Coordinates of C-alpha atoms in Angstrom, one line a residue:
X74 CA 0.0 0.0 0.0
X75 CA 2.1 3.0 -1.2
X76 CA 2.0 5.8 1.3
X77 CA 3.7 8.9 2.5
X78 CA 3.7 10.1 6.1
X79 CA 4.7 13.8 6.3
X80 CA 4.5 16.7 8.8
X81 CA 2.1 19.6 7.9
X82 CA 0.2 22.3 9.7
X83 CA -2.7 24.4 8.5
X84 CA -0.9 26.6 5.9
X85 CA 1.0 23.5 4.6
X86 CA -2.3 21.6 4.3
X87 CA -3.8 24.3 2.1
X88 CA -0.7 24.1 -0.1
X89 CA -1.0 20.3 -0.3
X90 CA -4.7 20.6 -1.3
X91 CA -3.9 23.2 -3.9
X92 CA -1.2 20.8 -5.3
X93 CA -3.8 18.1 -5.6
X94 CA -5.9 20.3 -7.9
X95 CA -2.8 21.7 -9.8
X96 CA -1.8 18.2 -10.8
X97 CA -5.1 17.8 -12.7
X98 CA -5.2 14.1 -12.1
X99 CA -7.9 13.7 -9.5
X100 CA -11.5 14.2 -8.7
X101 CA -11.7 15.2 -5.0
X102 CA -14.3 14.0 -2.5
X103 CA -14.7 14.3 1.2
X104 CA -14.0 10.9 2.8
X105 CA -17.1 11.2 5.0
X106 CA -20.1 13.5 4.8
X107 CA -21.5 15.6 7.5
X108 CA -24.2 13.7 9.4
X109 CA -27.5 14.0 7.5
X110 CA -25.8 15.3 4.3
X111 CA -24.9 14.0 0.9
X112 CA -21.2 13.3 0.1
X113 CA -19.6 16.3 -1.6
X114 CA -17.2 16.5 -4.5
X115 CA -14.9 19.5 -4.6
X116 CA -13.9 21.1 -7.9
X117 CA -11.4 23.7 -6.6
X118 CA -9.1 24.0 -3.6
X119 CA -11.1 27.0 -2.4
X120 CA -14.2 24.7 -2.2
X121 CA -12.5 22.4 0.4
X122 CA -13.7 23.4 3.8
X123 CA -11.3 24.4 6.6
X124 CA -12.9 21.9 8.9
X125 CA -12.7 18.3 9.8
X126 CA -14.5 17.3 6.5
X127 CA -11.8 19.1 4.5
X128 CA -9.0 17.3 6.4
X129 CA -9.8 13.8 5.1
X130 CA -10.2 13.5 1.4
X131 CA -10.7 10.7 -1.1
X132 CA -8.9 11.2 -4.4
X133 CA -10.2 9.4 -7.5
X134 CA -7.7 9.2 -10.3
X135 CA -9.8 10.2 -13.4
X136 CA -10.4 7.3 -15.6
X137 CA -8.8 4.7 -13.3
X138 CA -11.9 2.7 -12.4
X139 CA -15.6 2.7 -11.5
X140 CA -17.1 5.8 -10.1
X141 CA -16.6 6.1 -6.3
X142 CA -19.5 4.8 -4.2
X143 CA -21.3 7.0 -1.6
X144 CA -22.1 4.3 0.9
X145 CA -24.8 5.2 3.5
X146 CA -24.1 4.6 7.1
X147 CA -27.0 4.6 9.5
X148 CA -26.5 6.5 12.7
X149 CA -28.1 6.1 16.1
X150 CA -30.4 9.0 16.7
X151 CA -28.3 10.5 19.5
X152 CA -25.0 10.0 17.7
X153 CA -25.4 12.4 14.8
X154 CA -27.0 15.4 16.6
X155 CA -30.4 14.2 15.4
X156 CA -29.2 13.0 11.9
X157 CA -29.9 9.4 11.1
X158 CA -27.3 8.9 8.4
X159 CA -24.0 10.0 6.8
X160 CA -22.1 8.8 3.7
X161 CA -18.6 7.5 3.2
X162 CA -16.7 7.6 -0.1
X163 CA -15.5 4.1 -1.1
X164 CA -13.7 2.5 -4.0
X165 CA -10.8 0.0 -4.3
X166 CA -8.5 2.5 -6.0
X167 CA -9.2 5.7 -4.1
X168 CA -6.2 7.5 -2.7
X169 CA -6.7 8.7 0.9
X170 CA -5.3 12.1 1.9
X171 CA -5.5 12.8 5.6
X172 CA -4.4 15.7 7.8
X173 CA -2.7 14.8 11.1
X174 CA -1.9 18.3 12.4
X175 CA -1.1 19.6 15.9
X176 CA -2.4 18.1 19.1
X177 CA -1.4 18.7 22.7
X178 CA 2.4 18.8 22.7
X179 CA 2.7 16.8 19.5
X180 CA 2.4 17.1 15.7
X181 CA 0.8 14.0 14.1
X182 CA 1.7 12.7 10.6
X183 CA -0.5 13.7 7.7
X184 CA -0.5 11.0 5.0
X185 CA -1.4 9.6 1.7
X186 CA -2.3 5.9 1.1
X187 CA -4.1 3.6 -1.2
X188 CA -4.7 -0.1 -1.8
X189 CA -2.6 -2.3 -4.0
X190 CA -4.2 -4.7 -6.5
X191 CA -3.1 -7.6 -4.4
X192 CA -4.6 -6.2 -1.2
X193 CA -7.9 -5.3 -2.9
X194 CA -8.1 -8.8 -4.5
X195 CA -7.6 -10.3 -1.0
X196 CA -10.5 -8.3 0.4
X197 CA -12.8 -8.5 -2.5
X198 CA -14.9 -11.3 -1.1
X199 CA -15.5 -9.4 2.1
X200 CA -16.6 -6.2 0.4
X201 CA -18.6 -7.3 -2.8
X202 CA -20.4 -4.0 -3.0
X203 CA -17.1 -2.4 -4.2
X204 CA -17.1 -4.6 -7.3
X205 CA -14.2 -6.3 -9.0
X206 CA -10.8 -4.9 -8.1
X207 CA -9.6 -6.0 -11.6
X208 CA -11.8 -3.2 -13.0
X209 CA -9.3 -0.7 -11.8
X210 CA -6.2 0.5 -13.6
X211 CA -3.8 0.0 -10.8
X212 CA -0.8 1.3 -12.7
X213 CA -2.7 4.6 -13.2
X214 CA -3.5 4.8 -9.5
X215 CA 0.1 4.1 -8.5
X216 CA 1.5 6.7 -11.0
X217 CA -0.9 9.4 -9.8
X218 CA -0.2 8.6 -6.1
X219 CA 3.6 8.7 -6.8
X220 CA 3.3 12.1 -8.5
X221 CA 1.4 13.5 -5.5
X222 CA 3.9 12.0 -3.1
X223 CA 6.8 13.5 -5.1
X224 CA 5.1 16.9 -5.2
X225 CA 4.7 16.8 -1.4
X226 CA 8.3 15.8 -0.9
X227 CA 9.4 18.7 -3.1
X228 CA 7.5 21.1 -0.7
X229 CA 9.6 19.8 2.3
X230 CA 12.3 21.9 3.9
X231 CA 13.5 19.2 6.3
X232 CA 13.0 15.6 7.4
X233 CA 12.4 14.0 10.7
X234 CA 13.5 10.4 10.2
X235 CA 12.1 9.5 6.8
X236 CA 9.2 11.9 7.1
X237 CA 9.2 15.1 5.0
X238 CA 8.6 18.3 7.0
X239 CA 6.7 21.1 5.2
X240 CA 7.7 24.7 5.8
X241 CA 5.1 25.8 8.4
X242 CA 5.4 22.4 10.1
X243 CA 9.1 23.0 10.5
X244 CA 8.5 26.4 12.2
X245 CA 5.8 24.8 14.4
X246 CA 8.2 21.9 15.4
X247 CA 11.0 24.4 16.3
X248 CA 8.7 26.8 18.1
X249 CA 7.0 24.0 20.1
X250 CA 10.2 22.2 21.1
X251 CA 9.1 19.0 19.4
X252 CA 12.1 16.6 19.3
X253 CA 10.9 13.1 20.0
X254 CA 9.5 11.0 17.2
X255 CA 7.4 8.0 18.2
X256 CA 4.0 6.6 17.6
X257 CA 2.3 8.6 14.8
X258 CA 4.2 11.9 15.2
X259 CA 6.7 14.1 16.9
X260 CA 6.4 15.1 20.6
X261 CA 7.7 17.5 23.1
X262 CA 8.4 14.8 25.7
X263 CA 10.2 11.5 25.2
X264 CA 8.7 8.1 25.9
X265 CA 10.7 6.3 28.6
X266 CA 13.6 4.5 26.9
X267 CA 13.4 6.5 23.7
X268 CA 15.9 9.1 22.5
X269 CA 15.4 12.3 20.7
X270 CA 15.8 12.4 16.9

């Protein structure tokens, strides 16, 4: 499952989203809809909300396979603020783009990821509603994913371990005294027995 874990904060995330549109390879969907709402497709970076729904995106490589599915998830009445459903965007060859961002005394990885043909084939019997993984052009998915990952790496000004650090994340890391990488990010305090980067 080709992926890239990288450090980004808000301003960096906006630049990553703009890059997604600049590459002109993807249709961009929210990964999950607001409770009680339809799943949205975004046609420009400015359309992507600066909220939780804009921090988890599903990228469909144009022409790579069947249309993404908007799968309905029924909610318990008290779980969705009165809404009884939401939608999630699904498809074997979709590329996930997720924002990690700052948390208390840490900066979590943002990342890209997608299935491989082998993994999708292994899970096809469990998720028949997603159709036949062989209907996807996996080479096209991998090429587009690789181009996006290379573009994100080119934006980096530093690395922590193998993880690219985008410009504003670099400033945030320095200003916040984050020096200890473990788990899914970089932290201000070490874990017992771990050393700083």
